[in-house]
Amino acid sequence: MENRITEITSKENKAVKIGIIPGHFATNHSHVNYYVDLTGIKTSHAMAIEAASVLAQSYLSGLSVDTIICLEGTEMLGAFFAQKLADAGINSNKDIAVLTPELNSNNQMIFRDNIQSKVWGKNVVLLISSASTGKTISRSVDCLQYYSGKLVGISAIFSAIDDFNGMPVNAIFRSSDLPKYETFLSHECPMCKQGKKIDAVVNSYGYMKL
């Protein structure tokens, strides 16, 4: 499958790249016609720095950010993102916390007592690797509300949605950057109806061929 990969370069920064593989893929929430490979941004410190610079551009208008919550393996990107915001004087040069929530047995996000102070009453940016339907964002927002965090921004490496409940999703790559990217509810997937087998099950960790 890897021999079908095509490289896509960010319009804002040519050093930031993702890979795409066409096919029939199943996510936790939907079926999509492309696997979007974000490995380079997640694992290369050099590319993560460049990607963080792109993400930071949406927050340089004086918005206060106390905490960045990282999901789906975006911790390294989140750290560089925080550094870029701090370098720009965001939050009056105060420290920016970078956190990853824990998932309990019910797949609900929780924060232990020792780090809840970094969320409670704080201005929070949610950082995810990809958003195809918005369900991960919705679950995260529910978690933030429980811990009294104030969501001030949503950022993603790739997003197929432009906003969540009116809040823009700031993304480096969008579905418009991919040739005819499509996402479907599993029971409405035309590829399934045509009898096309699923190439792989995909999630934030990567893909597993079937």
Coordinates of C-alpha atoms in Angstrom, one line a residue:
M1 CA 0.0 0.0 0.0
E2 CA 2.9 2.4 0.7
N3 CA 3.8 2.5 -3.0
R4 CA 0.6 4.5 -3.5
I5 CA 1.6 7.3 -1.2
T6 CA 1.6 10.9 -2.5
E7 CA 3.2 13.8 -0.7
I8 CA 1.3 17.0 0.0
T9 CA 3.1 20.2 0.9
S10 CA 1.6 23.0 3.1
K11 CA 0.7 26.2 1.3
E12 CA 2.1 28.2 4.2
N13 CA 5.4 26.4 4.7
K14 CA 7.0 24.1 2.1
A15 CA 8.9 22.3 4.9
V16 CA 5.7 20.9 6.3
K17 CA 4.4 17.8 4.5
I18 CA 2.0 14.9 4.9
G19 CA 1.4 11.8 2.9
I20 CA -1.9 10.5 1.4
I21 CA -2.9 7.0 0.2
P22 CA -6.1 6.6 -1.8
G23 CA -8.4 3.6 -1.0
H24 CA -11.2 2.5 1.3
F25 CA -10.4 3.1 5.0
A26 CA -12.4 2.7 8.2
T27 CA -11.9 5.1 11.2
N28 CA -13.6 4.9 14.6
H29 CA -16.3 7.2 13.3
S30 CA -16.5 7.0 9.6
H31 CA -15.2 5.6 6.3
V32 CA -12.8 7.7 4.2
N33 CA -11.3 7.5 0.7
Y34 CA -7.8 8.6 1.8
Y35 CA -5.5 7.6 4.6
V36 CA -3.8 10.8 5.7
D37 CA -0.3 10.0 7.0
L38 CA 0.9 12.5 9.6
T39 CA 3.9 10.6 10.8
G40 CA 6.5 13.1 9.7
I41 CA 5.0 16.0 11.7
K42 CA 4.5 13.8 14.7
T43 CA 7.9 12.2 14.8
S44 CA 10.4 14.7 13.2
H45 CA 11.4 17.5 15.5
A46 CA 12.5 19.6 12.5
M47 CA 9.1 19.3 10.8
A48 CA 7.2 19.7 14.0
I49 CA 8.9 23.1 14.6
E50 CA 7.9 24.3 11.2
A51 CA 4.4 22.9 11.7
A52 CA 4.1 24.7 15.0
S53 CA 5.0 28.0 13.3
V54 CA 2.1 27.5 10.9
L55 CA -0.4 26.8 13.7
A56 CA 0.8 29.7 15.8
Q57 CA -0.1 32.2 13.1
S58 CA -3.8 31.9 14.1
Y59 CA -3.1 33.0 17.7
L60 CA -0.9 36.0 17.3
S61 CA -3.7 38.6 17.7
G62 CA -3.3 38.8 21.4
L63 CA -5.4 35.8 22.5
S64 CA -4.4 34.5 25.9
V65 CA -3.5 30.8 26.1
D66 CA -2.7 29.1 29.4
T67 CA -2.8 25.4 28.4
I68 CA -2.5 23.3 25.3
I69 CA -4.2 19.9 25.5
C70 CA -2.6 17.4 23.1
L71 CA -4.5 14.4 21.6
E72 CA -3.6 11.7 19.2
G73 CA 0.2 11.8 19.5
T74 CA 0.6 15.5 19.1
E75 CA 2.7 16.1 22.3
M76 CA 6.0 17.1 20.5
L77 CA 4.1 19.4 18.2
G78 CA 2.3 20.8 21.2
A79 CA 5.5 21.6 23.0
F80 CA 6.9 23.5 20.0
F81 CA 3.5 25.2 19.5
A82 CA 3.7 26.5 23.1
Q83 CA 7.2 27.7 22.5
K84 CA 6.1 29.6 19.3
L85 CA 3.3 31.2 21.2
A86 CA 5.5 32.1 24.1
D87 CA 8.1 33.6 21.8
A88 CA 5.4 35.8 20.3
G89 CA 4.5 37.1 23.8
I90 CA 1.2 35.3 24.1
N91 CA -0.2 35.3 27.7
S92 CA 2.2 38.0 28.7
N93 CA 5.1 35.6 28.6
K94 CA 3.6 33.5 31.3
D95 CA 4.2 29.7 31.3
I96 CA 2.0 27.6 28.9
A97 CA 1.2 24.1 30.1
V98 CA 1.2 21.2 27.7
L99 CA -1.0 18.3 28.8
T100 CA -2.3 15.0 27.5
P101 CA -5.5 13.6 29.1
E102 CA -5.9 10.1 30.4
L103 CA -8.5 7.8 29.0
N104 CA -10.5 5.7 31.5
S105 CA -12.1 2.3 30.9
N106 CA -15.1 4.0 29.3
N107 CA -12.9 5.9 26.9
Q108 CA -13.7 9.1 28.7
M109 CA -10.9 11.7 29.1
I110 CA -9.9 12.5 32.6
F111 CA -7.2 14.7 34.4
R112 CA -5.7 13.5 37.6
D113 CA -5.8 15.8 40.7
N114 CA -2.2 16.9 40.3
I115 CA -2.8 18.5 36.9
Q116 CA -6.4 19.7 37.2
S117 CA -5.2 23.2 38.2
K118 CA -3.7 23.5 34.7
V119 CA -7.2 23.2 33.2
W120 CA -9.6 24.6 35.8
G121 CA -10.5 28.1 34.7
K122 CA -7.7 28.2 32.2
N123 CA -7.8 29.4 28.5
V124 CA -7.3 26.1 26.6
V125 CA -6.3 25.3 23.1
L126 CA -7.2 21.8 21.9
L127 CA -4.6 20.2 19.6
I128 CA -5.5 17.1 17.6
S129 CA -3.9 15.3 14.7
S130 CA -6.9 15.0 12.5
A131 CA -10.6 15.8 12.5
S132 CA -12.8 14.0 10.0
T133 CA -16.3 14.2 11.7
G134 CA -15.7 16.4 14.8
K135 CA -16.7 13.6 17.2
T136 CA -13.3 13.6 18.9
I137 CA -13.5 17.4 19.3
S138 CA -17.0 17.0 20.8
R139 CA -15.8 14.5 23.4
S140 CA -12.9 16.7 24.3
V141 CA -15.1 19.8 24.7
D142 CA -17.4 17.8 27.1
C143 CA -14.3 16.9 29.1
L144 CA -13.1 20.5 29.3
Q145 CA -16.6 21.7 30.4
Y146 CA -16.5 19.1 33.2
Y147 CA -13.1 20.5 34.4
S148 CA -14.2 24.1 33.9
G149 CA -11.6 24.8 31.2
K150 CA -12.3 27.6 28.7
L151 CA -11.9 26.5 25.1
V152 CA -10.3 29.4 23.2
G153 CA -9.0 27.6 20.2
I154 CA -9.0 24.3 18.2
S155 CA -6.0 23.3 16.1
A156 CA -5.3 20.3 13.9
I157 CA -2.7 19.0 11.5
F158 CA -5.5 17.9 9.2
S159 CA -9.2 18.8 9.3
A160 CA -12.1 18.0 7.1
I161 CA -14.3 20.4 9.0
D162 CA -14.0 24.1 9.1
D163 CA -15.5 24.8 12.5
F164 CA -17.0 23.2 15.6
N165 CA -20.1 24.9 17.0
G166 CA -19.0 28.1 15.4
M167 CA -15.4 28.0 16.6
P168 CA -12.9 27.8 13.7
V169 CA -10.7 24.7 13.5
N170 CA -7.3 26.0 12.6
A171 CA -5.6 23.4 10.5
I172 CA -2.4 23.2 8.5
F173 CA -4.1 20.9 5.9
R174 CA -7.7 20.7 4.9
S175 CA -9.8 18.3 2.8
S176 CA -9.5 20.9 -0.1
D177 CA -5.8 20.1 -0.2
L178 CA -6.6 16.5 -1.1
P179 CA -8.0 15.5 -4.5
K180 CA -11.7 14.8 -3.9
Y181 CA -11.4 13.8 -0.2
E182 CA -14.7 12.2 1.0
T183 CA -15.9 10.9 4.4
F184 CA -19.0 8.9 5.0
L185 CA -20.9 7.4 7.9
S186 CA -20.2 3.6 7.8
H187 CA -23.8 2.7 6.9
E188 CA -23.8 5.2 4.1
C189 CA -20.4 4.5 2.6
P190 CA -20.8 4.1 -1.2
M191 CA -17.6 2.0 -1.4
C192 CA -19.1 -0.5 0.9
K193 CA -22.3 -0.6 -1.2
Q194 CA -20.2 -1.2 -4.2
G195 CA -18.6 -4.2 -2.5
K196 CA -15.2 -2.6 -2.3
K197 CA -13.2 -4.2 0.6
I198 CA -11.7 -2.0 3.3
D199 CA -7.9 -1.6 2.7
A200 CA -7.1 -0.8 6.4
V201 CA -8.4 0.3 9.7
V202 CA -6.9 3.7 10.6
N203 CA -6.6 5.7 13.7
S204 CA -4.3 8.3 15.2
Y205 CA -1.5 5.7 15.6
G206 CA -1.5 4.7 11.9
Y207 CA -3.1 2.0 9.9
M208 CA -3.6 -1.8 10.0
K209 CA -4.1 -3.6 6.8
L210 CA -7.0 -6.1 6.5

